[in-house]
Structures are given as C-alpha cells and as structure tokens.
Amino acid sequence: MRIDSIAKLSQWRQECQAKLAAQKRKVLVCLGPGCLAGGSDEILEEFKRIVAEKKLADISVEAVKKTGCHGFCARGPLVVIEPEGIFYSKVKKANVAEIVETTLEKGKLVEKLLYTDPRTDKTYTDYKEIPFYARQERISLRNVGQIDPDEIGEYVARGGYAALAKVLTEMKPQDVIDAVSQSGLRGRGGGGFPTGRKWATCAREESDIRYVLCNGDEGDPGAFMDRCIMEGDPHSVLEGMIICAYAVGSREGYVYVREEYPLAVINMQKAIDAAHECGLLGANILASGFSYDIKISRGGGAFVCGESSALMRSVAGEVGEPRAKYIRSVVKGLHDKPTVLNNVETYATVPVIMEKGADWFRSIGTEKSTGTKAFSLAGKVRNTGLIEVPMGISLREIIFDIGGGIPDGREFKAVQTGGPSGGCLPADKLDLPVDFDTLTRAGSMMGSGGMIIMDDRTCAVDVARYFLNFLVEESCGKCVPCREGLYQLHKLCVKICEGKATENDLALMERLSKVIQTASLCGLGQSGPNPFVSTVQYFRDEYLAHIRDKKCPAGVCRELITYTINDKCTGCLACIKVCPVDAITGEKKKLHVIDQEACTRCGSCYAVCNFDAVDIV
Amino acid sequence: MKYQFEVIPSKCIGCRTCELACAFAHAQNQKPGKSRIYPLAYAPDKYVPVTCLQCDDAACVKSCMFNALRRNEETGAVELDKERCVKCGACVAACPFGCALIDDVHDEIVKCDLCGGSPACAAFCPTKALVYKRV
Amino acid sequence: MVHITINGKVVKAAEGEMLLTVLKREGIDIPALCHHEAIEPTGNCRLCMVEISRAEWEGWKKHVTSCLYPVEDGLIVNTHTPEVIEIRKTIIDLQLANCPDSDVIQKMAEEYGIYKTSYETVPEGDNCIMCYACTRICEVLGKSAISAVMRGHKKVIAPPFGEEPPDCIGCLACAQICPTNVIPWTDTDSTRTIWKKTFDLITCTSCGKAVITKDFAEYLMAQRQIPKEYFETCDECKRMATARKMGEIVTKAQEAAL
Ligand SMILES: Cc1cc2nc3c(=O)[nH]c(=O)nc-3n(C[C@H](O)[C@H](O)[C@H](O)COP(=O)(O)O)c2cc1C
Ligand code: SF4
Ligand code: FES
C-alpha cells in the first residue's frame, strides 16, 4: 500500500489503531537480547501455540506479540499482559500454560511470577508502578518493548511518521533545523555536540550531494541502548533520519550497524523495506517531491569504527581507521561530501521533538542538557537493564531507586560512565546530576550511556587495568601516542596490580596520560587514559596501597592477596575438593589449612565456602 | 625559455675541469657530490662532455611517479625536488642518455640542475666547450 | 597570501599550505617521521605537533599536527612551548621503547636528551614506527601492494594474507621511503627479492649491470609511455653511447667541412 498523501496516512493510522483496539487482550513477550538469551523465543511460540489451540474469546494469536527489550533484563524473560500491564518476570516455557489458564482465561494473577521488590517486599502487578519503571521517562525508547518491531502498522498506530508528515507539509528545512536547535538536543553518541548546530553547518555547505548517516556501531562493552532501539523500534530511527535528510537536503544515507548485531540488521532492513513499500522512504516521500533513501552498512567489528572518520571510511569500503584532518566531516565527510552523522538514539528522539515541539523537550532535563537519556545498567546492581531518564537526575536515583541498589549486601564503590574510555565516579559523587557537562567536569563523561556499577569488592586499579587492556586491544594502532602510549600505560598498571611498581611509575603514568590525551589522533586515544586518570583521581589511596604496602585493599589483585581459613571452618572438605592445585589440607570436621606456597590464588575455595571461613587479606 | 645550455664537443679537450667544478658545486657537508657531467672519449683524444640536455619531453619527468622532477621555467633546467624524491630509480633507468644518476656518497638521486642558473661547468671550462647563454 | 605569527614573528604563507612546510621554510626544526612530500600527510607519528591559537580565541589554544594543518590568516603558532616539548619527548621516548635498535630513533632521542627509554622495551619490537610511509607511497603508484593489518600494538605492515604481494612491482619505493629502514630486500646480479617475492632484473645489454625490475619497467612503459629500449642499458653505458653518437655527428660535420 502506497501512502501518497497526508490524508491517506491519517486514514491508515486510524485503521491501524482500530485494529489494535480490537485486540482486547495482548500478550507482549520480550525478545530483547537479555530475555532472548533466557529462551523467550520459545515462550512466544508456546503462547502462540496454546492460544491458537484454546481459541479464547478475548485473545487471538495475532495479539501474542514479540517486542523489543522491555528494559528490566535482570528479571527476564519478561511477559506483559495488556491492557492491565500485568508484569510477569523470570517466566519459563513451563509457566506459559498456567499464565494462559489463570490470567487469560480466568482473569486472575499468577502470583509467583509477579515482581517483588527485595527491599520493600512489596509485590507489584502493573509494571508501570514498579520503581524500576516508575522513575523513568521514555522518549527515545517510547515504543521499545511496546510494539512488534516488524509491524510498521503498530509504529504508525502509536503516532509514527506523523512527525514526518508534519515536517514535509508544514515546515521548511530551516524550520526543522531551528526547532532542533531550540530543543537543545545534543548528540547521544558520546560527544554531546548540539545536533541543531551540526545540521545547520551541513545545510549551509555548498554541495550537490550531502549524506545523512546513523551511527549504530555501539562498541562500548555493556552498552545496548542503540541495539535495543534498532531491534525494537527501527522506524523511529528511520523517521528521524528522513527528517534530518529533509532539513539538510540529503538524498542518500546509511545506517552503520555493528556486525555483532545481526537482529538489528534484520529488523532495520525489514523496516527500510516496509517504509519503502509505503512510500515513506525512497523517491517522492508522501508525494512531497522530497526523496531520500537509506541503505545498511555493516560495521567492521572494531570499537574504533564508531569514531566518525573511521565510520565514514568504513562505509566507503575502506579500512575503518580514523583519518586525521582538521576539516570537520559535516563539511567534508563521506566521499568528501558534507555529512551529518548522528547516533541511533539521537535520531529516535527527533520525531518526538518535531511533534511535541522544542519547548516541550526543553522542559525536560536541565538547561544545557535537555530531554532524556537512555542508559544501560550493568555490573553490581540489582536491576540490570535498559532505562531512560530525564537529564539532571542524580546518579543515586539511577543506581538505587531505579537500579535497586547493590546486591549481596555489599557497598557501592564506584560507577563507570561513558564506556571504556569514560571514568569512575566514587560514592561522594552519587548526588551529582547526570548531564553532559557535570559528568565531564567530574572527570568522567556521558558517553553513549553505558553505566557499570561496582561494589566494594572491586579494585580501582584492577578496573583501570581492565579498561586499559580493552583500549590497547581496540586502538587502531595508527598513531603513536595511542598505540605505544596506552600499551605502556597498561603495562605500568599491571605492574601496580602485581605490586612491583614504584611511586615514580605512578608519576610517569600521570605524565604519559597527559600526552596521550593531547597528542592522539582520534577520540579513542584522546580519552584512552581516562580509566586511569579518573581512578587515580578518586582512589589514589588504593593505588598507593598497592605500591607502598603491596596490598590490594579490595582483595582482588592476585599477587597481593592471600587466602586463609578462619575458625568458622566446619571441616566440610568442599574447598579441598575444588582446589585445582591441591593446596588445601585437612580432615573432615577439622579446620582446613591452605599451603601458601602452593596456592595460586584462584579464589575457588572462597567461592565454594558456605561458612564465610575463607578470608582474603 | 630564456637561457640555453650549449655543448660544443669539438672544443672539448677532455681536461675534466667541468667534472670537478660540478662535484664541488654540489658539495654537501664539505663532501663533493657526484658529478652530473662526464667528458667521455669517443675516439682517441676526442671527447664529448655528456650531460643532461634538459629535453623538452623529458623521459625522467615522465617516469617519475611522485612529481619530483619539474622544469624550472626560469633556468630551463629539469630540477629534482629532493623532498619529493623517493629514490626509486625510475628516472635513472628511463633517461635515454644516462644523465639521471645515483649519488652513493650522499645517498640520493641527482641530475644536472644548471646550478640554479649559473652552471659551474660552463664557468670553469677553459675552452668554452660549454656555454650557457641567453636566447 | 596569508599572514601567520610563528614564535612571535610574522611570516607570509600561501593559503592552504600545510603548516609544517611553512615552518621548515622558516628554518624551524620540527621533528617529523611520517611526513614526506611525495605522499599525503596522515599524522601518524604526532611528532610535528605545535601549539596554535588565534587572537579571538582569548587565550585558548590547542595542539595540532603541523604536517596536515592548512594555514589560515591570523594563526598564532608556537613551536617550542614546554607542553610541545613534553609531547615530543614522550613520543620519542615511547618510540625508543618500541624500536630500541633503530639508529634513526636513537639519534633523535639523543637530540632530546633521552639516552634510555623510561618505559619497558617492547619485546616484539621491530623498528617499524608504523608511519605508513610505505603503504602511502605504494598507493601513489596505484598499487597498494602492502597495507597495515591487524589492530593496535599488533599492527604490522604486510602484503595481503602475508603471501607474495600480487601487485608488487619490486620498485623499492617502500623500502627507500622508510624512515627507519626496516623493509629488507636483497638483490643478486639478476634478481631482486622483496616482501618474499622475487623479481627478474633487467640487466644492461652491454655491461650486464642490473637496471630495474622487469615489472617496474613494464609498469613505467604502460603508465608513462617510456620506450622499452630506454631500460635496456644501464646509465653508464647510456652515457657512453651518447658520447659515441654525438662524436659521430661531430666527426661527420668535421668531414663535411673539410
Ligand atoms: C573511539 C570512538 C568510538 C565511538 N563509538 C561510537 C558508537 O559506537 N556510537 C556512536 O553513536 N558514537 C560513537 N562515537 C562518537 C561518534 O564519533 C560521533 O561523535 C557520534 O556518532 C555523533 O553522533 P551524535 O552527535 O548523535 O552523538 C565514538 C567516538 C569515538 C572516538
Ligand atoms: S588515537 Fe588510537 S584509535 Fe585513534 S587513530 Fe590513534 S591509534 Fe588509532
Ligand atoms: S610528521 Fe606530522 S604526524 Fe608525523
């Protein structure tokens, strides 16, 4: 069906909405990455099978839907039953029959699958009331987890492509740029560059060809916001890109998707095809005379390919390596033509701004960081998953109110924001408002939105070592400060972890870091020393403990710890059985002893002991 | 072209003064360079000073893939830009007269540059077998 | 024509000219390992960094690699600030750890007062400073027979799949341009081997001395229309032939005059 007028689009929207309204009951099965790993595809099939078999009055097979990530990955696989919003967590295939019988047939709840907040022991039915969801405000994730990403009709029913229609009929390109500028939208991919200003520069450049590209490379370990948007609501990205293309006068663009995201590639491609078929993409969009087409370009699989100049080279079929130049890519980008590159989340936000207006967007967030931001919570936090919150919210609210705090009775130690080259912020920074500038001032950065929470059993030096290692592996190796500098910085960090470093080494690391930051060619190297710089800023004592006292206070660095058995030992033999080097001796019901010479400090005994009888010192 | 370099073999007595003059004119760090001119005997006691003829359609210029050889419109010489030269030897192989050379001492490719407009060989030639004149 | 200020002195330069070219013309000593006029600048070595600023930046300044920074009117450049020196020293120090056996790097380090690296010597170091000069020069020839493969510290310059590079013509441009001389090749009387590929050398038809590889000659014949016979003799024999030919002309002219 080709939609070649605004009237037709409205009519189609009404039809889509009517079709959805006719589905009294809906079962939404999350097929986001987390739930999928828990077998949610089988749960979906099981629902479809049983619902088809039972021929229920209130629900049809079509109303059993797959959705993108619902966010609360820690509790997956997730199933939501609409219209009540009944939230079933940790669902297994075996539970499906019971859910159908109890909830869909009898209208009752399967209590054991409901979510209970471990802190308050309160049980929730409607997911919207769960603290994890209640504090969120979803703009870029507005449809993720709510719609079947393969159905363009569901996107349209929820107001999709209305912004595009409005832009094409009521706004001139300059109006669009002005609106984006006024909204204060800043890039969600890391740098936080004002999106409106980027578009304006590109539009101003004299050129026959301009490109509008989308950065879906998302190389930060632990981050999956962009993935979830591309998988769960691909049309929102396309709509944002088309609006941008109209604003800057582009006819062609690419979505650069990371090789490791096959489902994102499939869903984006399906969305592109569907939009094409409806006349929402390609030649003469909505019969407005404006044409724009999008192709998918698959990433080279390296972290550095997310860097803009490397990405553009990769799209052009060259080696995905950054290019040094002092001419910005909005002026000379892909194939040396003016190019706008924005992040997935940035584009997904644009249609909402067009629809609701710049002032509405500005009213959310802070003055200089407007709107909302998606984050992925990972590490030592109860509610790992995907969230979206207004800018300016405190780290404490994110980690404790939404994230549910630190599990296993441990203490919060630090949060790493901004991906591998971001920084670690300690407990006394928990009340900082989360916005671009505050995080940068505190020595970290917003980055693309990965948040890794660490508890008191995490060693700051070891964290720096870990991220430096990642960056050494991911450095493209083209420029010397990054290739050789990060390599040496990592070596020195390892030296500290092994208790072999001196304070001179620490001073050398600090000097070296400064040079790497100023002299590196691209953003990877320029922010590469951050894991070290931010940890040494906030956890200097811990560094010094490794250096002066040859101790790892968190009990992590192998070379600096010893495992001993205290008198809580019941003599259960468990540790003796797991020790890979037979370093533990003892008899049943008698205190066991670790031979320090033989011990390799692998931690197996500590992990297996049920009586807290293994000490790390 | 404003100047022309002329070789008059009949006047050459094979004294090799030009060779010396050239080598010293192209000295670097007190080390004389490789001469760009060779008075060669074609018959007993008969000599031709062989040097670059600054050909119009020069093979050396054509052969250089890096644009290191360019004509100086002022002097008429085809000059070698050391900063651009990679020392691949294409010009040495391509020059049909053998007048692009490898200077082993200074590890570089050399050819006659007419000394930037006042060729030392012509200045020192006792018999005026080498003439550099305005045309 | 633009005016820029270098270390307090106002200097004229052509618009769009690279800053390093201007600095060199002004006789300012700037270390630069990956720069070569025959290839496009890529900014790998980072040694040529200088500090730039502008009057309207109100004291704000930044560091740029001069080899690929096009000059613009009003630019204020400082080439030897403590920060710039610190950058250069650190980079040379890092390079010294990476290529402890390179005399080029050793010499450069000594100029900056570094006699021993502050870092741990890289065990697998091979004196390659990863400046890409070789790959870039090969690109100029339109061959790109070799390229940088792998990532980060493991990055090496190599032919495709580490095998004999099919596009290589044995011209030696890569080996010649290499600032640290790490690309090995061997010549016999009639063959040349580089990148594990062996080429036949054209040998002078009169004296037998090697001229260039057959592949390179064929390349120049096709690309630049150089006649085949130009490559058949060595430069020395070509000079002798020239003398004989000119001598013939002289003799004939003299006989005619008699
Ligand atoms: C090493 C490196 C990796 C990057 N990776 C990503 C990425 O995965 N996704 C992304 O959107 N931006 C990434 N960026 C930032 C991009 O270069 C670019 O700034 C961004 O895509 C612009 O979009 P925005 O303005 O919407 O944020 C990376 C930057 C660097 C230096
Ligand atoms: S900073 Fe690192 S990633 Fe960027 S160009 Fe240099 S080596 Fe490559
Ligand atoms: S010469 Fe400029 S970076 Fe190497």
CSV table of N, CA, C and O in Angstrom, one decimal, chain C residues 65 70 72 96 102 138-139 161 198 233:
chain,number,residue,atom,x,y,z
C,65,THR,N,48.8,18.7,14.6
C,65,THR,CA,50.0,18.2,13.9
C,65,THR,C,50.2,19.1,12.7
C,65,THR,O,49.3,19.2,11.9
C,70,PRO,N,46.3,23.0,7.5
C,70,PRO,CA,46.4,24.1,6.5
C,70,PRO,C,46.4,25.5,7.2
C,70,PRO,O,45.6,25.7,8.0
C,72,GLU,N,46.0,29.4,7.9
C,72,GLU,CA,44.9,30.3,7.6
C,72,GLU,C,45.4,31.7,8.2
C,72,GLU,O,46.2,31.7,9.2
C,96,LEU,N,61.4,4.9,21.3
C,96,LEU,CA,62.7,4.3,21.7
C,96,LEU,C,62.4,3.0,22.4
C,96,LEU,O,63.2,2.0,22.2
C,102,SER,N,66.8,1.1,16.5
C,102,SER,CA,66.8,1.9,15.3
C,102,SER,C,67.8,3.1,15.6
C,102,SER,O,67.6,3.9,16.5
C,138,CYS,N,53.1,3.4,-1.9
C,138,CYS,CA,52.6,2.3,-2.8
C,138,CYS,C,51.3,2.7,-3.4
C,138,CYS,O,50.9,2.4,-4.5
C,139,GLU,N,50.5,3.4,-2.6
C,139,GLU,CA,49.2,3.9,-3.0
C,139,GLU,C,49.3,4.9,-4.1
C,139,GLU,O,48.5,4.9,-5.1
C,161,PHE,N,47.3,-11.3,3.1
C,161,PHE,CA,47.5,-12.7,3.6
C,161,PHE,C,48.9,-13.1,4.0
C,161,PHE,O,49.2,-14.3,4.1
C,198,THR,N,60.1,-12.6,-5.6
C,198,THR,CA,61.4,-12.5,-6.4
C,198,THR,C,61.1,-12.0,-7.8
C,198,THR,O,60.2,-12.5,-8.5
C,233,THR,N,69.8,-0.6,-21.3
C,233,THR,CA,71.2,-0.5,-20.8
C,233,THR,C,71.2,0.4,-19.6
C,233,THR,O,70.3,1.1,-19.2
